[in-house]
């Protein structure tokens, strides 16, 4: 029995289902390992010692390389002084100042631990500011795992979903209709920077849609909230809709903010500062200083090296390489989403059978990516790492052709 299998058997006795949540390998396919023991740069090693080029970046949090020396040093220095104290460390002020300096739509920042914390906190600010209840959200969009937004309904009551009204992403008329349905009770319009729903091709935000929801929020007197938890820090350090010229009232951040250390943030405009300070929103570990020190170091690195540009270069190299390989092996594929946050699907593969088989073959070749969730690039994905990944994806295409034939 492999060590991974042994750990799964032991876990099944003491953890419900043996594992839960988005890292549950049972959701991903038979070939995915559950347990990992080490990471360095752009690589990870599973419990049985298999090495992978990590194209999931721990599902988003890694952005400047696993165990980045500068981030680790900043975290270690803070940890040596103290982490969870009777109040936050000075680094909380320093990190908030950094965010306000970097992000044009930010006049203040509040901190927590996970993306769900940040999206929920942002909605609380919007409701406190407006005195209204409803949030307009795109159908299928992922905003976290609290009852108001979790994809599953187990343990969730209808009342906990009653204050969200859905529209179709990039459909401005649909957003307008959702607002009309709320009959004047819209506190917030919550959108992701691009459509990154699981199990389907990604879709960029149409500029007209982005400007339209900004105008709709203004007309309603509601807050426009950007959920930048997944895309944040990879597309544009100032905010993912900044290149579109659309600035939100509130932004939720997390994942890559501290290169794997647990932290999230909400940033907002001065107009919402008063509402934000009325919240009672807290947690025992929300003010821990170590993750804040790691976040400060991570963001400083990204700013110094122009992290989004590096990731764009790496993602372009990966996308162009995969496109050439697919064509050479006779497959028609679609690569969607920003190159820094890519995904691949096969033509005429609605069940994702080919995608799952190809992703499994990639695992066998030492490349960790996913068949139904977007991938992530990092500043640690050098040309060498991308070329190693492309060796694996090419071999995986060859295996797929042997099993299925060309399209």
XYZ file of C-alpha atoms in Angstrom:
407
model
C 0.000 0.000 0.000
C 1.308 3.442 -0.890
C 1.760 5.993 1.872
C -1.001 8.101 0.306
C -3.399 5.119 0.397
C -2.424 4.357 3.981
C -3.041 7.951 5.037
C -6.417 7.942 3.278
C -7.408 4.780 5.141
C -6.407 6.301 8.463
C -8.108 9.602 7.641
C -11.361 7.841 6.794
C -11.576 6.720 10.430
C -11.135 10.150 12.002
C -12.162 12.731 9.365
C -15.653 12.752 7.799
C -15.272 11.217 4.361
C -11.511 11.111 4.838
C -11.268 14.625 3.385
C -13.611 17.492 2.552
C -13.720 20.726 0.620
C -12.036 21.719 -2.619
C -8.832 19.798 -1.862
C -10.672 16.479 -1.586
C -8.825 14.352 -4.140
C -11.875 12.125 -4.548
C -13.474 14.999 -6.488
C -10.580 15.288 -8.919
C -10.068 11.815 -10.336
C -8.553 8.479 -9.422
C -4.969 9.469 -10.165
C -4.753 12.528 -7.923
C -2.748 12.140 -4.716
C -4.374 13.392 -1.536
C -1.368 14.111 0.661
C 1.693 16.242 -0.029
C 4.833 16.629 2.032
C 7.064 19.263 0.432
C 7.214 22.189 -1.980
C 9.992 24.334 -3.419
C 9.810 27.015 -6.105
C 7.364 25.777 -8.738
C 7.461 22.123 -7.606
C 5.564 19.945 -5.125
C 6.144 16.408 -3.848
C 3.356 14.082 -2.752
C 3.483 11.719 0.214
C 4.950 8.961 -1.955
C 7.763 11.167 -3.198
C 6.428 11.896 -6.687
C 7.517 15.298 -7.966
C 5.276 17.669 -9.934
C 5.568 20.966 -11.724
C 2.822 22.788 -9.853
C 0.424 24.454 -12.277
C -2.223 24.828 -9.566
C -0.020 26.818 -7.165
C -1.728 25.117 -4.222
C -5.023 26.149 -5.873
C -3.941 29.769 -6.063
C -2.103 30.863 -2.908
C 1.468 30.380 -4.168
C 2.568 33.283 -6.387
C 6.295 34.004 -5.868
C 7.432 30.412 -5.400
C 6.927 27.868 -2.658
C 9.150 28.715 0.295
C 10.250 31.989 -1.254
C 13.289 32.994 0.852
C 12.289 36.625 1.270
C 8.717 35.833 2.274
C 9.842 33.078 4.622
C 12.399 35.395 6.233
C 9.807 38.121 6.802
C 7.393 35.620 8.322
C 10.092 34.044 10.500
C 11.270 37.411 11.806
C 7.734 38.337 12.818
C 7.058 34.897 14.287
C 10.169 35.225 16.425
C 8.768 38.449 17.908
C 5.183 37.269 18.269
C 2.237 36.278 16.124
C -1.124 35.949 17.879
C -0.979 38.687 20.508
C -3.395 40.804 22.546
C -3.628 43.139 19.582
C -2.231 43.379 16.077
C 1.402 44.145 15.409
C 2.607 47.351 13.745
C 2.794 45.348 10.514
C -1.000 45.585 10.239
C -0.710 49.345 9.728
C 2.202 48.898 7.339
C 0.284 46.369 5.242
C -2.830 48.554 5.119
C -0.681 51.512 4.046
C 0.860 49.389 1.305
C -2.545 48.369 -0.036
C -3.864 51.928 0.015
C -0.743 53.139 -1.786
C -0.942 50.412 -4.430
C -4.682 50.075 -5.164
C -6.413 53.162 -6.630
C -9.833 52.141 -5.297
C -8.534 51.582 -1.756
C -8.704 54.236 0.943
C -8.713 51.684 3.767
C -8.241 47.970 4.422
C -9.641 45.363 6.807
C -8.105 41.922 7.304
C -9.322 38.393 7.912
C -8.193 34.900 6.897
C -10.000 33.393 3.884
C -11.639 34.540 0.688
C -15.049 33.668 2.109
C -14.344 35.979 5.040
C -13.532 38.801 2.634
C -16.545 38.432 0.328
C -18.875 38.111 3.317
C -17.314 41.105 5.036
C -17.616 43.177 1.854
C -21.330 42.413 1.653
C -21.719 43.346 5.312
C -20.119 46.736 4.617
C -22.425 47.274 1.645
C -25.497 46.386 3.703
C -24.399 48.570 6.588
C -23.888 51.487 4.212
C -27.132 51.133 2.291
C -29.530 49.688 4.851
C -30.565 47.186 2.162
C -30.394 43.407 1.953
C -30.063 42.037 -1.583
C -26.859 41.175 -3.453
C -26.839 40.622 -7.206
C -24.476 37.789 -8.180
C -23.695 35.941 -11.403
C -25.142 32.464 -11.753
C -22.492 29.807 -11.134
C -19.914 32.220 -9.756
C -17.932 31.017 -6.767
C -17.676 33.503 -3.896
C -16.831 31.179 -1.017
C -18.200 28.467 1.222
C -20.461 30.245 3.719
C -24.174 29.343 3.593
C -25.063 32.407 1.503
C -22.728 31.343 -1.325
C -21.510 27.742 -0.971
C -22.100 25.655 -4.122
C -23.716 22.855 -2.129
C -27.004 23.052 -0.279
C -26.295 20.467 2.430
C -26.792 22.146 5.793
C -28.024 25.348 4.155
C -31.532 26.723 4.647
C -33.472 28.525 1.915
C -33.528 31.653 4.063
C -29.741 31.784 3.963
C -29.912 32.115 0.162
C -32.903 34.435 0.052
C -30.905 37.664 -0.227
C -29.015 36.845 -3.438
C -30.491 37.350 -6.899
C -28.724 35.849 -9.893
C -27.996 37.106 -13.379
C -25.830 35.760 -16.214
C -22.239 36.979 -16.326
C -21.615 39.540 -19.091
C -25.378 40.021 -19.541
C -26.012 43.635 -18.578
C -29.719 43.379 -19.391
C -29.896 40.389 -17.042
C -28.236 42.383 -14.273
C -30.725 45.189 -14.851
C -33.583 42.668 -14.605
C -32.163 41.247 -11.380
C -32.010 44.760 -9.950
C -35.630 45.347 -10.933
C -36.595 42.108 -9.202
C -35.046 43.438 -5.989
C -37.434 46.397 -6.134
C -35.082 49.005 -4.669
C -33.458 46.684 -2.125
C -30.015 46.201 -3.726
C -27.079 46.611 -1.363
C -24.365 45.302 -3.683
C -23.515 43.945 -7.096
C -20.849 41.275 -6.611
C -18.821 40.162 -9.631
C -15.607 38.302 -10.412
C -13.057 39.980 -12.734
C -13.762 37.335 -15.381
C -16.062 34.330 -15.544
C -14.109 31.488 -13.966
C -16.835 28.995 -13.102
C -15.713 25.387 -12.772
C -16.496 22.770 -15.429
C -16.790 25.279 -18.275
C -14.725 27.564 -20.454
C -13.654 30.822 -18.874
C -14.891 34.109 -20.285
C -13.334 37.586 -20.090
C -15.405 40.459 -18.781
C -16.862 42.489 -21.603
C -15.848 46.139 -21.148
C -19.405 47.285 -21.809
C -20.682 44.906 -19.134
C -18.070 46.118 -16.629
C -18.898 49.769 -17.272
C -22.585 48.911 -17.223
C -22.602 47.272 -13.801
C -20.557 50.195 -12.471
C -23.205 52.575 -13.792
C -26.007 50.335 -12.502
C -24.529 50.317 -8.998
C -24.221 54.095 -9.092
C -27.794 54.492 -10.266
C -29.074 52.169 -7.540
C -26.906 53.682 -4.827
C -25.447 50.206 -4.283
C -21.840 49.092 -3.848
C -19.956 47.481 -6.712
C -17.896 44.672 -5.185
C -15.126 42.912 -7.103
C -14.291 39.429 -5.848
C -10.575 39.442 -6.685
C -9.838 36.489 -4.398
C -8.896 34.180 -7.270
C -7.461 36.586 -9.843
C -6.000 39.209 -7.527
C -2.252 39.941 -7.781
C -1.945 37.942 -11.026
C -3.573 40.215 -13.610
C -2.913 43.718 -12.291
C -1.607 44.653 -8.853
C -3.950 47.651 -8.790
C -7.043 45.465 -9.195
C -8.134 43.195 -12.013
C -10.616 45.643 -13.567
C -8.198 48.575 -13.495
C -7.187 47.973 -17.163
C -10.882 48.303 -18.081
C -11.060 51.663 -16.354
C -13.682 50.386 -13.904
C -13.068 50.837 -10.190
C -15.115 49.085 -7.497
C -16.356 50.442 -4.213
C -15.142 47.327 -2.390
C -12.696 44.563 -3.311
C -12.209 41.158 -1.697
C -8.638 39.775 -1.709
C -7.033 36.554 -0.481
C -5.388 33.450 -2.020
C -2.053 34.736 -3.384
C -1.858 37.739 -1.088
C 0.790 36.200 1.211
C 2.232 33.374 -0.918
C 0.461 30.675 1.072
C 0.224 32.278 4.508
C -3.408 32.622 5.609
C -4.780 36.118 5.112
C -7.589 37.952 3.337
C -8.533 41.593 3.005
C -11.310 43.936 2.016
C -10.353 47.307 0.582
C -12.810 50.111 0.036
C -13.433 53.748 -0.700
C -13.747 56.607 1.747
C -17.495 56.718 1.143
C -17.796 53.316 2.849
C -15.316 53.896 5.654
C -17.996 54.891 8.150
C -20.088 51.807 7.401
C -17.039 49.557 7.671
C -16.211 50.801 11.144
C -19.711 49.947 12.399
C -19.250 46.209 11.745
C -18.555 43.678 14.433
C -16.501 41.366 12.232
C -13.624 39.528 13.837
C -11.815 36.274 14.519
C -9.262 34.925 16.975
C -6.583 34.670 14.312
C -7.543 37.500 11.950
C -4.958 39.868 13.397
C -2.035 37.433 13.575
C 1.074 39.294 12.550
C 3.058 36.565 10.776
C 0.730 36.296 7.773
C 0.630 40.084 7.536
C 4.421 40.216 7.378
C 4.349 37.539 4.674
C 1.720 39.489 2.742
C 3.731 42.692 2.914
C 6.825 40.902 1.603
C 4.880 39.109 -1.134
C 3.243 42.276 -2.457
C 6.537 44.188 -2.323
C 8.201 41.443 -4.366
C 5.401 41.434 -6.931
C 5.643 45.195 -7.300
C 9.434 45.158 -7.645
C 9.558 42.390 -10.268
C 6.318 43.320 -12.074
C 4.869 39.960 -11.151
C 1.818 40.115 -13.452
C 4.069 40.713 -16.478
C 6.292 37.760 -15.557
C 3.259 35.523 -15.125
C 1.816 36.742 -18.414
C 5.052 35.779 -20.161
C 5.096 32.340 -18.522
C 1.420 31.773 -19.258
C 1.853 32.769 -22.882
C 4.763 30.346 -23.263
C 2.635 27.576 -21.750
C -0.445 28.387 -23.855
C 1.450 28.571 -27.125
C 3.307 25.340 -26.352
C 0.140 23.442 -25.512
C -1.615 24.779 -28.617
C 1.201 23.479 -30.825
C 1.219 20.110 -29.073
C -2.541 19.641 -29.336
C -2.472 20.412 -33.047
C 0.466 18.080 -33.618
C -1.360 15.241 -31.901
C -4.587 15.932 -33.757
C -6.688 17.375 -30.939
C -8.878 20.456 -30.997
C -8.649 22.254 -27.669
C -9.856 25.537 -26.233
C -7.597 27.469 -23.892
C -9.588 30.097 -22.043
C -9.122 32.691 -19.353
C -6.156 35.006 -18.846
C -2.861 33.240 -19.521
C -1.947 33.773 -15.855
C -5.104 31.872 -14.796
C -5.611 29.389 -17.652
C -7.829 26.416 -18.382
C -8.023 23.864 -21.178
C -10.983 21.946 -22.572
C -11.346 19.572 -25.499
C -13.730 19.998 -28.407
C -16.830 17.754 -28.180
C -15.996 16.737 -24.600
C -19.078 17.854 -22.673
C -18.559 15.126 -20.064
C -14.880 16.155 -19.684
C -13.891 12.524 -20.221
C -10.940 13.455 -22.422
C -10.001 16.348 -20.175
C -9.937 14.118 -17.109
C -7.918 11.465 -18.939
C -5.425 14.057 -20.190
C -5.058 15.661 -16.745
C -4.469 12.204 -15.266
C -1.805 11.529 -17.886
C -0.196 14.867 -17.033
C 0.005 13.747 -13.401
C 1.770 10.574 -14.490
C 4.240 12.771 -16.367
C 4.914 14.994 -13.350
C 2.641 17.943 -14.133
C -0.073 18.885 -11.640
C -3.012 20.661 -13.288
C -6.758 20.141 -13.358
C -9.531 19.005 -15.670
C -12.408 21.146 -14.393
C -10.888 23.982 -12.384
C -8.696 26.779 -13.697
C -4.949 26.563 -13.197
C -2.604 29.227 -11.810
C 0.755 30.582 -12.943
C 3.322 32.150 -10.636
C 6.462 34.248 -10.805
C 8.390 31.040 -10.053
C 7.353 29.524 -13.387
C 10.557 30.266 -15.251
C 11.189 29.226 -18.853
C 12.824 26.076 -17.512
C 9.769 25.183 -15.428
C 7.370 25.868 -18.283
C 9.490 23.790 -20.663
C 9.517 20.921 -18.165
C 5.738 21.196 -17.868
C 5.414 21.146 -21.659
C 7.425 17.936 -21.815
C 4.795 16.380 -19.574
C 1.791 17.789 -21.406
C 3.208 16.594 -24.741
C 3.629 13.060 -23.404
C 0.095 13.250 -22.008
C -1.283 14.185 -25.444
C 0.529 11.159 -26.894
C -1.078 8.900 -24.293
C -4.480 10.416 -24.991
C -4.105 9.856 -28.717
C -3.180 6.221 -28.100
C -6.306 5.786 -26.009
C -8.825 7.839 -27.992
C -7.328 8.583 -31.378
C -7.152 12.105 -32.771
C -10.200 14.368 -33.091
